[in-house]
Amino acid sequence: MNQTKIEITALAKSFGANTVLKTVDLKVLAGEVVVILGPSGSGKTTLLRSLNFLEQPDSGVLEICGHRVDVQAGKKLSRADKQQITQLRQKTAMVFQSFNLFPHLTALENVIEGLISVKKAPRAEAIVKGMALLEQVGLSAKADSYPARLSGGQKQRVAIARGLSMDPEVIFFDEPTSALDPELRDEVLIVMRNLADAGMTMLVVTHEIRFAQEAADRVIFMEGGLVVDDSPTEKFFGEESSERIKQFLSRH
């Protein structure tokens, strides 16, 4: 039976008077690729950022890679909670829309930075691993290039290699192709498909309908801060899907 990697219950988040997540429940099993679709402002990115506490949820229970945090409204996180957050972050990786590479480091240095500073790997060992990861994303020839000399697609592939360097159990992708020109998107999507095929657990916020059709095990549809549909991919894109989903897909 597949192990549960992510289980969240009644997750809620507001920014001032604006409630962005109402009560979100979500479960992701090991090796699953789950794509989150929905209109702008539906809470997709906030959900993703709440899972590794880049945004602190207002309330809800999160269990990610075996680490559990129970966030209670109006109550500060305990020291034990903060330790759980540190540990779950070490088992997850986040790939952002805007790459977030260090401009003063080469592609290889960006990939190995976390290995050396967080995991305390010896530099020589980190370089061997970093080169293997750049090879995996098709960029070993760009190891010594700085981000300013890389295309958007290349930057995003370096960012994926950087995430993989930490041996994550789960990777979160936040609209990884939305800042890219159409011809550069495919090179990133191919790397993501290869990761999916290799059994990586992935939670992907994207507008790439084709990627969802080809790589997702399940598709979640969010609207108004709620998960309004959670279906196997075939059902989501099939005749059985709701009128609201058909309407959304017809515009994309």
One Martini backbone bead per residue (centre of mass of N, CA, C, O) as a GRO file, in nm:
protein
  252
    1MET     BB    1   0.097   0.037   0.022
    2ASN     BB    2   0.080   0.362  -0.006
    3GLN     BB    3   0.232   0.621   0.111
    4THR     BB    4   0.185   0.908   0.290
    5LYS     BB    5   0.303   1.245   0.226
    6ILE     BB    6   0.022   1.409   0.225
    7GLU     BB    7  -0.174   1.567   0.499
    8ILE     BB    8  -0.463   1.774   0.501
    9THR     BB    9  -0.663   1.970   0.747
   10ALA     BB   10  -0.835   2.248   0.753
   11LEU     BB   11  -0.703   2.467   0.576
   12ALA     BB   12  -0.620   2.812   0.665
   13LYS     BB   13  -0.618   3.150   0.491
   14SER     BB   14  -0.543   3.493   0.563
   15PHE     BB   15  -0.548   3.841   0.437
   16GLY     BB   16  -0.695   3.975   0.647
   17ALA     BB   17  -1.011   3.994   0.492
   18ASN     BB   18  -0.879   3.776   0.299
   19THR     BB   19  -0.992   3.469   0.203
   20VAL     BB   20  -0.799   3.208   0.052
   21LEU     BB   21  -0.843   2.972   0.265
   22LYS     BB   22  -1.078   2.781   0.404
   23THR     BB   23  -1.109   2.434   0.374
   24VAL     BB   24  -0.842   2.224   0.326
   25ASP     BB   25  -0.821   1.905   0.172
   26LEU     BB   26  -0.534   1.669   0.151
   27LYS     BB   27  -0.399   1.388  -0.047
   28VAL     BB   28  -0.068   1.231  -0.090
   29LEU     BB   29   0.104   0.991  -0.250
   30ALA     BB   30   0.347   0.802  -0.322
   31GLY     BB   31   0.425   0.891  -0.661
   32GLU     BB   32   0.244   1.122  -0.703
   33VAL     BB   33   0.075   1.331  -0.948
   34VAL     BB   34  -0.040   1.660  -0.864
   35VAL     BB   35  -0.268   1.881  -1.010
   36ILE     BB   36  -0.332   2.238  -0.992
   37LEU     BB   37  -0.628   2.398  -1.072
   38GLY     BB   38  -0.734   2.736  -1.163
   39PRO     BB   39  -0.815   3.032  -1.109
   40SER     BB   40  -0.733   3.324  -1.035
   41GLY     BB   41  -0.745   3.345  -0.681
   42SER     BB   42  -0.800   3.036  -0.558
   43GLY     BB   43  -0.518   2.939  -0.378
   44LYS     BB   44  -0.280   2.770  -0.494
   45THR     BB   45  -0.015   2.909  -0.397
   46THR     BB   46  -0.088   2.927  -0.097
   47LEU     BB   47  -0.102   2.629  -0.052
   48LEU     BB   48   0.190   2.562  -0.124
   49ARG     BB   49   0.324   2.768   0.081
   50SER     BB   50   0.191   2.631   0.337
   51LEU     BB   51   0.334   2.346   0.331
   52ASN     BB   52   0.635   2.507   0.396
   53PHE     BB   53   0.592   2.791   0.546
   54LEU     BB   54   0.601   3.055   0.370
   55GLU     BB   55   0.314   3.034   0.477
   56GLN     BB   56   0.121   3.081   0.752
   57PRO     BB   57  -0.118   2.928   0.872
   58ASP     BB   58  -0.402   2.967   1.073
   59SER     BB   59  -0.512   2.667   1.016
   60GLY     BB   60  -0.441   2.328   1.077
   61VAL     BB   61  -0.338   2.006   0.948
   62LEU     BB   62   0.000   1.886   0.897
   63GLU     BB   63   0.136   1.606   0.697
   64ILE     BB   64   0.487   1.574   0.606
   65CYS     BB   65   0.691   1.324   0.582
   66GLY     BB   66   0.604   1.264   0.903
   67HIS     BB   67   0.535   1.569   0.967
   68ARG     BB   68   0.364   1.743   1.235
   69VAL     BB   69   0.120   2.021   1.221
   70ASP     BB   70  -0.073   2.215   1.458
   71VAL     BB   71  -0.275   2.479   1.369
   72GLN     BB   72  -0.385   2.740   1.583
   73ALA     BB   73  -0.584   2.982   1.632
   74GLY     BB   74  -0.395   3.230   1.797
   75LYS     BB   75  -0.141   3.034   1.804
   76LYS     BB   76   0.165   2.968   1.870
   77LEU     BB   77   0.439   2.823   1.780
   78SER     BB   78   0.621   2.578   1.880
   79ARG     BB   79   0.921   2.436   1.903
   80ALA     BB   80   0.826   2.163   1.791
   81ASP     BB   81   0.697   2.275   1.536
   82LYS     BB   82   0.958   2.405   1.420
   83GLN     BB   83   1.105   2.136   1.391
   84GLN     BB   84   0.905   2.009   1.192
   85ILE     BB   85   0.942   2.222   0.972
   86THR     BB   86   1.242   2.176   0.922
   87GLN     BB   87   1.208   1.874   0.842
   88LEU     BB   88   1.006   1.907   0.606
   89ARG     BB   89   1.191   2.092   0.436
   90GLN     BB   90   1.416   1.863   0.399
   91LYS     BB   91   1.185   1.679   0.226
   92THR     BB   92   1.152   1.935   0.046
   93ALA     BB   93   1.075   2.107  -0.264
   94MET     BB   94   1.102   2.428  -0.445
   95VAL     BB   95   0.956   2.557  -0.747
   96PHE     BB   96   0.968   2.856  -0.904
   97GLN     BB   97   0.868   3.091  -1.128
   98SER     BB   98   1.152   3.284  -1.067
   99PHE     BB   99   1.385   3.059  -0.975
  100ASN     BB  100   1.589   3.185  -0.750
  101LEU     BB  101   1.873   3.255  -0.826
  102PHE     BB  102   2.207   3.311  -0.787
  103PRO     BB  103   2.380   3.549  -0.970
  104HIS     BB  104   2.687   3.491  -0.837
  105LEU     BB  105   2.632   3.197  -0.938
  106THR     BB  106   2.667   2.923  -1.079
  107ALA     BB  107   2.499   2.656  -1.168
  108LEU     BB  108   2.656   2.464  -0.984
  109GLU     BB  109   2.656   2.642  -0.727
  110ASN     BB  110   2.349   2.644  -0.698
  111VAL     BB  111   2.315   2.334  -0.661
  112ILE     BB  112   2.539   2.303  -0.405
  113GLU     BB  113   2.474   2.499  -0.175
  114GLY     BB  114   2.289   2.319   0.009
  115LEU     BB  115   2.480   2.081   0.048
  116ILE     BB  116   2.694   2.252   0.203
  117SER     BB  117   2.519   2.435   0.409
  118VAL     BB  118   2.310   2.206   0.512
  119LYS     BB  119   2.454   1.906   0.466
  120LYS     BB  120   2.775   1.923   0.478
  121ALA     BB  121   2.913   1.867   0.221
  122PRO     BB  122   3.166   1.798   0.049
  123ARG     BB  123   3.267   1.962  -0.221
  124ALA     BB  124   3.352   1.726  -0.407
  125GLU     BB  125   3.088   1.568  -0.370
  126ALA     BB  126   2.893   1.792  -0.464
  127ILE     BB  127   3.001   1.816  -0.753
  128VAL     BB  128   2.932   1.535  -0.851
  129LYS     BB  129   2.628   1.564  -0.799
  130GLY     BB  130   2.576   1.826  -0.958
  131MET     BB  131   2.660   1.715  -1.235
  132ALA     BB  132   2.450   1.488  -1.247
  133LEU     BB  133   2.205   1.682  -1.235
  134LEU     BB  134   2.270   1.848  -1.488
  135GLU     BB  135   2.255   1.604  -1.671
  136GLN     BB  136   1.956   1.531  -1.611
  137VAL     BB  137   1.873   1.840  -1.730
  138GLY     BB  138   2.079   1.910  -1.976
  139LEU     BB  139   2.345   2.108  -1.825
  140SER     BB  140   2.657   2.039  -1.810
  141ALA     BB  141   2.766   2.270  -2.013
  142LYS     BB  142   2.655   2.505  -1.785
  143ALA     BB  143   2.809   2.499  -1.506
  144ASP     BB  144   2.982   2.793  -1.556
  145SER     BB  145   2.725   2.950  -1.574
  146TYR     BB  146   2.549   3.228  -1.541
  147PRO     BB  147   2.227   3.329  -1.525
  148ALA     BB  148   2.260   3.565  -1.740
  149ARG     BB  149   2.345   3.321  -1.963
  150LEU     BB  150   2.054   3.214  -1.934
  151SER     BB  151   1.775   3.085  -1.998
  152GLY     BB  152   1.475   3.034  -1.864
  153GLY     BB  153   1.480   2.724  -1.898
  154GLN     BB  154   1.759   2.683  -1.772
  155LYS     BB  155   1.701   2.805  -1.496
  156GLN     BB  156   1.476   2.603  -1.421
  157ARG     BB  157   1.657   2.350  -1.438
  158VAL     BB  158   1.847   2.437  -1.216
  159ALA     BB  159   1.628   2.455  -0.997
  160ILE     BB  160   1.561   2.154  -1.006
  161ALA     BB  161   1.845   2.049  -0.937
  162ARG     BB  162   1.854   2.190  -0.666
  163GLY     BB  163   1.617   2.039  -0.541
  164LEU     BB  164   1.742   1.746  -0.584
  165SER     BB  165   2.002   1.772  -0.402
  166MET     BB  166   1.817   1.710  -0.127
  167ASP     BB  167   1.647   1.454  -0.152
  168PRO     BB  168   1.348   1.460  -0.200
  169GLU     BB  169   1.012   1.340  -0.152
  170VAL     BB  170   0.904   1.631  -0.240
  171ILE     BB  171   0.768   1.839  -0.507
  172PHE     BB  172   0.714   2.183  -0.554
  173PHE     BB  173   0.520   2.355  -0.809
  174ASP     BB  174   0.515   2.708  -0.913
  175GLU     BB  175   0.461   2.785  -1.207
  176PRO     BB  176   0.731   2.690  -1.389
  177THR     BB  177   0.627   2.818  -1.697
  178SER     BB  178   0.497   3.121  -1.688
  179ALA     BB  179   0.788   3.282  -1.758
  180LEU     BB  180   0.782   3.140  -2.040
  181ASP     BB  181   0.836   3.068  -2.340
  182PRO     BB  182   0.697   2.833  -2.529
  183GLU     BB  183   0.977   2.699  -2.632
  184LEU     BB  184   1.079   2.662  -2.316
  185ARG     BB  185   0.872   2.480  -2.174
  186ASP     BB  186   0.931   2.191  -2.273
  187GLU     BB  187   1.209   2.146  -2.131
  188VAL     BB  188   1.075   2.145  -1.848
  189LEU     BB  189   0.847   1.932  -1.888
  190ILE     BB  190   1.034   1.696  -1.949
  191VAL     BB  191   1.171   1.686  -1.674
  192MET     BB  192   0.905   1.644  -1.516
  193ARG     BB  193   0.823   1.381  -1.656
  194ASN     BB  194   1.071   1.218  -1.571
  195LEU     BB  195   1.012   1.239  -1.269
  196ALA     BB  196   0.740   1.101  -1.279
  197ASP     BB  197   0.845   0.832  -1.404
  198ALA     BB  198   1.047   0.792  -1.143
  199GLY     BB  199   0.841   0.857  -0.878
  200MET     BB  200   0.789   1.139  -0.804
  201THR     BB  201   0.659   1.349  -0.576
  202MET     BB  202   0.398   1.578  -0.697
  203LEU     BB  203   0.311   1.934  -0.674
  204VAL     BB  204   0.121   2.118  -0.929
  205VAL     BB  205   0.116   2.446  -1.032
  206THR     BB  206  -0.082   2.508  -1.331
  207HIS     BB  207  -0.162   2.581  -1.696
  208GLU     BB  208  -0.076   2.293  -1.806
  209ILE     BB  209  -0.283   2.082  -1.950
  210ARG     BB  210  -0.100   1.873  -2.091
  211PHE     BB  211   0.055   1.786  -1.844
  212ALA     BB  212  -0.185   1.683  -1.687
  213GLN     BB  213  -0.270   1.466  -1.896
  214GLU     BB  214   0.021   1.314  -1.906
  215ALA     BB  215   0.125   1.315  -1.572
  216ALA     BB  216  -0.123   1.291  -1.406
  217ASP     BB  217  -0.316   1.125  -1.162
  218ARG     BB  218  -0.428   1.402  -1.051
  219VAL     BB  219  -0.694   1.652  -1.025
  220ILE     BB  220  -0.718   1.980  -0.897
  221PHE     BB  221  -0.989   2.205  -0.819
  222MET     BB  222  -0.986   2.556  -0.766
  223GLU     BB  223  -1.221   2.771  -0.574
  224GLY     BB  224  -1.252   3.006  -0.342
  225GLY     BB  225  -1.052   2.831  -0.140
  226LEU     BB  226  -1.139   2.552  -0.275
  227VAL     BB  227  -1.198   2.215  -0.319
  228VAL     BB  228  -1.411   2.112  -0.594
  229ASP     BB  229  -1.197   1.899  -0.720
  230ASP     BB  230  -1.102   1.533  -0.712
  231SER     BB  231  -0.947   1.361  -0.981
  232PRO     BB  232  -0.888   1.161  -1.204
  233THR     BB  233  -0.768   1.247  -1.501
  234GLU     BB  234  -0.972   1.105  -1.687
  235LYS     BB  235  -1.222   1.227  -1.550
  236PHE     BB  236  -1.159   1.531  -1.562
  237PHE     BB  237  -1.132   1.510  -1.901
  238GLY     BB  238  -1.408   1.398  -1.922
  239GLU     BB  239  -1.752   1.363  -1.947
  240GLU     BB  240  -1.797   1.365  -1.620
  241SER     BB  241  -1.743   1.639  -1.589
  242SER     BB  242  -1.811   1.938  -1.502
  243GLU     BB  243  -1.925   2.232  -1.621
  244ARG     BB  244  -1.707   2.409  -1.489
  245ILE     BB  245  -1.464   2.255  -1.606
  246LYS     BB  246  -1.536   2.274  -1.903
  247GLN     BB  247  -1.526   2.582  -1.907
  248PHE     BB  248  -1.233   2.615  -1.821
  249LEU     BB  249  -1.102   2.438  -2.050
  250SER     BB  250  -1.215   2.608  -2.295
  251ARG     BB  251  -1.009   2.859  -2.209
  252HIS     BB  252  -0.726   2.664  -2.246
   0.00000   0.00000   0.00000
